[in-house]
Tab-separated table of C-alpha atoms in Angstrom:
chain	number	residue	atom	x	y	z
A	1	MET	CA	24.843	13.097	-9.585
A	2	LYS	CA	23.690	9.560	-8.886
A	3	LYS	CA	20.177	8.193	-8.442
A	4	ILE	CA	19.773	5.731	-5.604
A	5	LEU	CA	16.834	3.344	-5.492
A	6	MET	CA	15.750	2.323	-1.984
A	7	THR	CA	13.373	-0.350	-0.746
A	8	VAL	CA	11.819	1.030	2.421
A	9	GLU	CA	9.889	-0.619	5.236
A	10	TYR	CA	7.847	1.336	7.752
A	11	ASN	CA	5.209	1.109	10.434
A	12	GLY	CA	2.721	3.798	9.453
A	13	ALA	CA	1.035	4.109	12.855
A	14	ASN	CA	2.859	7.285	13.836
A	15	PHE	CA	3.129	8.807	10.362
A	16	HIS	CA	0.619	11.065	8.616
A	17	GLY	CA	1.118	9.010	5.484
A	18	TRP	CA	3.895	8.988	2.919
A	19	GLN	CA	3.568	12.424	1.330
A	20	LYS	CA	5.456	15.319	2.874
A	21	GLN	CA	3.189	17.758	4.740
A	22	LYS	CA	3.977	20.910	6.649
A	23	ASN	CA	4.208	20.420	10.419
A	24	LYS	CA	3.304	16.732	10.163
A	25	ARG	CA	5.504	13.673	10.430
A	26	THR	CA	5.544	11.758	7.144
A	27	VAL	CA	7.731	9.008	5.703
A	28	GLN	CA	8.877	11.124	2.756
A	29	GLY	CA	9.687	14.000	5.093
A	30	GLU	CA	11.608	11.750	7.478
A	31	LEU	CA	13.729	10.304	4.673
A	32	GLU	CA	14.479	13.714	3.168
A	33	GLU	CA	15.433	15.164	6.542
A	34	LYS	CA	17.830	12.334	7.391
A	35	ILE	CA	19.404	12.188	3.903
A	36	LYS	CA	20.032	15.937	4.162
A	37	ILE	CA	21.886	15.358	7.438
A	38	LEU	CA	23.883	12.573	5.780
A	39	THR	CA	24.805	14.429	2.582
A	40	GLY	CA	24.516	18.093	3.541
A	41	ASP	CA	22.256	18.718	0.530
A	42	GLU	CA	18.560	19.438	0.079
A	43	VAL	CA	17.030	16.368	-1.571
A	44	LYS	CA	13.686	15.164	-2.861
A	45	VAL	CA	12.640	11.567	-2.316
A	46	GLU	CA	10.226	10.156	-4.906
A	47	GLY	CA	8.040	7.180	-3.948
A	48	SER	CA	6.211	4.520	-5.961
A	49	GLY	CA	2.965	5.843	-4.514
A	50	ARG	CA	1.397	7.489	-1.506
A	51	THR	CA	0.270	5.551	1.528
A	52	ASP	CA	-2.296	7.069	3.884
A	53	LYS	CA	-1.966	7.828	7.565
A	54	GLY	CA	-1.664	4.556	9.466
A	55	VAL	CA	-0.817	2.423	6.406
A	56	HIS	CA	2.387	0.366	6.499
A	57	ALA	CA	4.925	-0.759	3.908
A	58	LEU	CA	7.037	-3.876	3.587
A	59	GLY	CA	8.455	-2.854	0.224
A	60	GLN	CA	7.883	0.783	-0.677
A	61	VAL	CA	10.229	1.800	-3.491
A	62	ALA	CA	11.745	5.273	-3.530
A	63	THR	CA	14.550	7.151	-5.266
A	64	VAL	CA	16.785	10.065	-4.370
A	65	ASN	CA	19.467	11.939	-6.318
A	66	ILE	CA	22.665	12.675	-4.423
A	67	GLU	CA	25.703	14.706	-5.385
A	68	LYS	CA	28.271	13.102	-3.113
A	69	ASN	CA	30.069	9.902	-4.003
A	70	ILE	CA	28.977	7.701	-1.096
A	71	PRO	CA	29.381	3.904	-1.384
A	72	LEU	CA	25.980	2.206	-1.398
A	73	SER	CA	26.676	0.036	1.645
A	74	ASN	CA	27.825	3.072	3.617
A	75	PHE	CA	24.780	5.072	2.499
A	76	LYS	CA	22.360	2.395	3.704
A	77	THR	CA	24.127	1.828	7.027
A	78	ALA	CA	24.550	5.516	7.813
A	79	LEU	CA	20.985	6.389	6.830
A	80	ASN	CA	19.497	3.607	8.964
A	81	LYS	CA	21.451	4.874	11.981
A	82	LEU	CA	19.786	8.265	11.535
A	83	LEU	CA	16.258	7.011	10.890
A	84	SER	CA	13.795	6.377	13.706
A	85	ASP	CA	12.919	2.830	14.716
A	86	ASP	CA	9.651	2.705	12.750
A	87	VAL	CA	11.261	3.159	9.317
A	88	CYS	CA	14.265	1.473	7.725
A	89	VAL	CA	15.929	1.104	4.352
A	90	LYS	CA	16.057	-2.596	3.484
A	91	SER	CA	18.114	-2.373	0.297
A	92	VAL	CA	19.751	0.159	-2.019
A	93	LYS	CA	21.075	0.141	-5.567
A	94	PHE	CA	21.825	2.596	-8.328
A	95	ALA	CA	19.089	3.400	-10.847
A	96	SER	CA	19.236	4.996	-14.276
A	97	SER	CA	18.682	8.746	-14.406
A	98	ASP	CA	15.337	8.344	-16.214
A	99	PHE	CA	13.905	5.765	-13.788
A	100	HIS	CA	10.826	6.859	-11.829
A	101	PRO	CA	9.506	4.618	-9.019
A	102	ARG	CA	5.887	5.514	-9.730
A	103	PHE	CA	5.679	5.826	-13.498
A	104	ASN	CA	7.850	2.767	-14.219
A	105	ALA	CA	5.974	0.455	-11.843
A	106	LYS	CA	4.247	-2.467	-13.591
A	107	ARG	CA	2.670	-4.358	-10.687
A	108	LYS	CA	1.923	-3.655	-7.045
A	109	THR	CA	0.963	-6.066	-4.307
A	110	TYR	CA	-0.927	-4.975	-1.211
A	111	ARG	CA	-1.569	-7.037	1.896
A	112	TYR	CA	-4.481	-6.515	4.262
A	113	VAL	CA	-4.542	-8.274	7.645
A	114	VAL	CA	-7.744	-8.825	9.608
A	115	SER	CA	-7.790	-10.318	13.099
A	116	LYS	CA	-10.827	-12.080	14.495
A	117	LYS	CA	-9.314	-11.659	17.961
A	118	ARG	CA	-8.569	-8.413	19.743
A	119	LEU	CA	-4.782	-7.990	19.855
A	120	ALA	CA	-3.262	-5.391	22.174
A	121	LEU	CA	0.356	-5.669	20.984
A	122	GLU	CA	-0.576	-5.658	17.294
A	123	HIS	CA	-3.502	-3.257	17.407
A	124	ASP	CA	-1.847	-0.858	14.959
A	125	LEU	CA	-0.765	-3.659	12.602
A	126	VAL	CA	-4.090	-5.436	12.016
A	127	THR	CA	-7.753	-4.525	11.776
A	128	TYR	CA	-9.908	-6.131	14.434
A	129	TYR	CA	-13.007	-7.677	12.849
A	130	PRO	CA	-15.036	-9.748	15.350
A	131	HIS	CA	-17.942	-10.477	12.990
A	132	LYS	CA	-18.718	-13.866	11.477
A	133	VAL	CA	-17.306	-14.373	7.972
A	134	ASP	CA	-17.590	-17.094	5.343
A	135	VAL	CA	-14.003	-17.511	4.173
A	136	GLU	CA	-14.801	-20.062	1.476
A	137	ARG	CA	-17.453	-17.821	-0.023
A	138	MET	CA	-15.019	-14.890	0.117
A	139	LYS	CA	-12.453	-16.934	-1.798
A	140	LYS	CA	-14.968	-17.752	-4.521
A	141	ALA	CA	-16.196	-14.161	-4.707
A	142	SER	CA	-12.603	-12.892	-4.934
A	143	GLU	CA	-12.366	-14.466	-8.404
A	144	LEU	CA	-14.852	-11.863	-9.663
A	145	PHE	CA	-12.203	-9.169	-9.207
A	146	LEU	CA	-9.629	-10.836	-11.451
A	147	GLY	CA	-9.025	-9.224	-14.831
A	148	LYS	CA	-9.822	-5.735	-16.102
A	149	HIS	CA	-12.776	-3.906	-14.591
A	150	ASN	CA	-14.141	-0.436	-14.004
A	151	PHE	CA	-13.366	0.043	-10.301
A	152	LYS	CA	-15.132	3.379	-9.874
A	153	ALA	CA	-17.434	1.854	-7.228
A	154	PHE	CA	-14.350	0.706	-5.308
A	155	CYS	CA	-12.783	4.159	-5.134
A	156	ALA	CA	-13.236	6.848	-2.486
A	157	SER	CA	-15.732	9.498	-3.525
A	158	GLY	CA	-14.254	12.719	-4.840
A	159	ALA	CA	-11.354	11.048	-6.641
A	160	THR	CA	-9.987	13.215	-9.452
A	161	VAL	CA	-8.804	10.416	-11.755
A	162	LYS	CA	-10.461	10.118	-15.162
A	163	ASP	CA	-9.746	6.444	-15.842
A	164	PHE	CA	-11.134	3.948	-13.330
A	165	GLU	CA	-10.112	0.805	-15.216
A	166	ARG	CA	-7.552	-1.364	-13.455
A	167	GLU	CA	-6.422	-4.954	-13.876
A	168	ILE	CA	-6.170	-7.376	-10.963
A	169	TYR	CA	-3.752	-10.257	-11.572
A	170	ASP	CA	-4.149	-12.148	-8.316
A	171	LEU	CA	-6.241	-12.034	-5.138
A	172	LYS	CA	-5.477	-14.569	-2.436
A	173	ILE	CA	-7.189	-15.052	0.924
A	174	THR	CA	-5.400	-17.088	3.593
A	175	GLU	CA	-6.312	-17.995	7.168
A	176	ARG	CA	-3.502	-18.072	9.718
A	177	GLY	CA	-4.862	-18.794	13.157
A	178	SER	CA	-7.134	-15.909	14.133
A	179	LYS	CA	-5.976	-13.804	11.168
A	180	ILE	CA	-7.344	-13.526	7.639
A	181	ILE	CA	-4.788	-12.239	5.143
A	182	PHE	CA	-5.742	-10.725	1.798
A	183	GLU	CA	-3.061	-10.229	-0.867
A	184	ILE	CA	-3.985	-8.332	-4.032
A	185	THR	CA	-1.732	-7.792	-7.043
A	186	GLY	CA	-2.643	-5.422	-9.849
A	187	ASN	CA	-1.299	-2.969	-12.390
A	188	GLY	CA	-2.411	-0.063	-10.215
A	189	PHE	CA	-4.891	0.877	-7.521
A	190	LEU	CA	-7.343	3.707	-6.996
A	191	TYR	CA	-7.627	5.650	-3.745
A	192	ASN	CA	-8.906	3.278	-1.008
A	193	MET	CA	-9.518	0.554	-3.608
A	194	VAL	CA	-7.887	-2.262	-1.629
A	195	ARG	CA	-9.629	-1.282	1.605
A	196	ILE	CA	-13.030	-1.220	-0.147
A	197	ILE	CA	-12.452	-4.571	-1.875
A	198	VAL	CA	-11.599	-6.146	1.482
A	199	GLY	CA	-14.637	-4.534	3.099
A	200	THR	CA	-16.822	-5.911	0.304
A	201	LEU	CA	-15.482	-9.452	0.609
A	202	LEU	CA	-15.884	-9.486	4.389
A	203	GLU	CA	-19.549	-8.548	3.910
A	204	ILE	CA	-20.142	-10.835	0.930
A	205	GLU	CA	-23.069	-12.622	2.620
A	206	LYS	CA	-24.846	-9.296	3.001
A	207	ILE	CA	-23.775	-7.701	-0.304
A	208	GLY	CA	-23.952	-10.696	-2.644
A	209	GLU	CA	-21.880	-11.503	-5.700
A	210	GLU	CA	-24.461	-9.990	-8.042
A	211	ASN	CA	-23.861	-6.536	-6.565
A	212	ILE	CA	-20.136	-6.787	-7.247
A	213	LEU	CA	-20.866	-7.418	-10.918
A	214	LYS	CA	-23.461	-4.644	-10.914
A	215	ALA	CA	-20.950	-2.267	-9.319
A	216	PHE	CA	-18.471	-2.893	-12.146
A	217	LYS	CA	-21.129	-1.881	-14.657
A	218	GLU	CA	-22.721	1.048	-12.829
A	219	GLY	CA	-19.845	2.410	-10.734
A	220	ASP	CA	-22.187	2.875	-7.771
A	221	ARG	CA	-20.237	3.097	-4.493
A	222	SER	CA	-23.352	2.260	-2.445
A	223	LEU	CA	-23.491	-1.256	-3.906
A	224	VAL	CA	-20.296	-2.453	-2.228
A	225	GLY	CA	-18.719	-2.678	1.214
A	226	LYS	CA	-17.309	-0.159	3.634
A	227	THR	CA	-13.791	1.249	3.559
A	228	MET	CA	-11.740	-0.745	6.042
A	229	ALA	CA	-9.435	0.958	8.548
A	230	PRO	CA	-5.906	1.839	7.357
A	231	ASN	CA	-3.974	-0.027	10.044
A	232	GLY	CA	-4.454	-3.451	8.426
A	233	LEU	CA	-3.032	-2.350	5.077
A	234	TYR	CA	0.533	-2.896	3.834
A	235	LEU	CA	2.225	-2.015	0.555
A	236	LYS	CA	4.011	-5.345	0.173
A	237	LYS	CA	5.857	-5.185	-3.134
A	238	VAL	CA	6.370	-3.077	-6.255
A	239	GLU	CA	7.541	-4.752	-9.473
A	240	TYR	CA	9.132	-3.162	-12.527
A	241	ILE	CA	9.549	-6.032	-14.996
């Protein structure tokens, strides 16, 4: 048996997220179904993490164990022919038997794209945000998130995790025409954490920097911004070194 590591790209608009669900189209389910057709075996695809309904990926990492001796180049080409147009395998390689795409991950980078203009052709790829924003103030406020913090206030309510401490290594905000692009790299992320951080920064004039610092100390969700829509979010990259 060989373990194959795949880098997968997908448009999440027509998926009910990554995780396999009964009677719902998911990325994990799609991959497992098509690999079964290719190999003739029941398989389980493990991902580096779950993405929600509507969330996209430029570099999701996943593994699958296969019995048959299929050359890597043939596996990638044949699998992509079977997959639908909104998901593709960008690269494949062999991984050690003890490698796990989630537990071995060291850093993840997420991208969030906001458009100040209404875009018909890209409506499922960006979040339309027509409100006035202070980009320079957002950039300065983004520095508050760097380092280790208690991100309980930046997590969806009802989360079952016990440890809310995460470390953010980098947070960049870039303007490209009518779009504002946020890129956040950290050692891990809580449920909806990126979407809440972006929502907080977009409303920084209303929320104020002092409430971000207060939220780290008190873990009070009401101190920070709203949870942004899923369609602007991308899992960009997962790193293992």
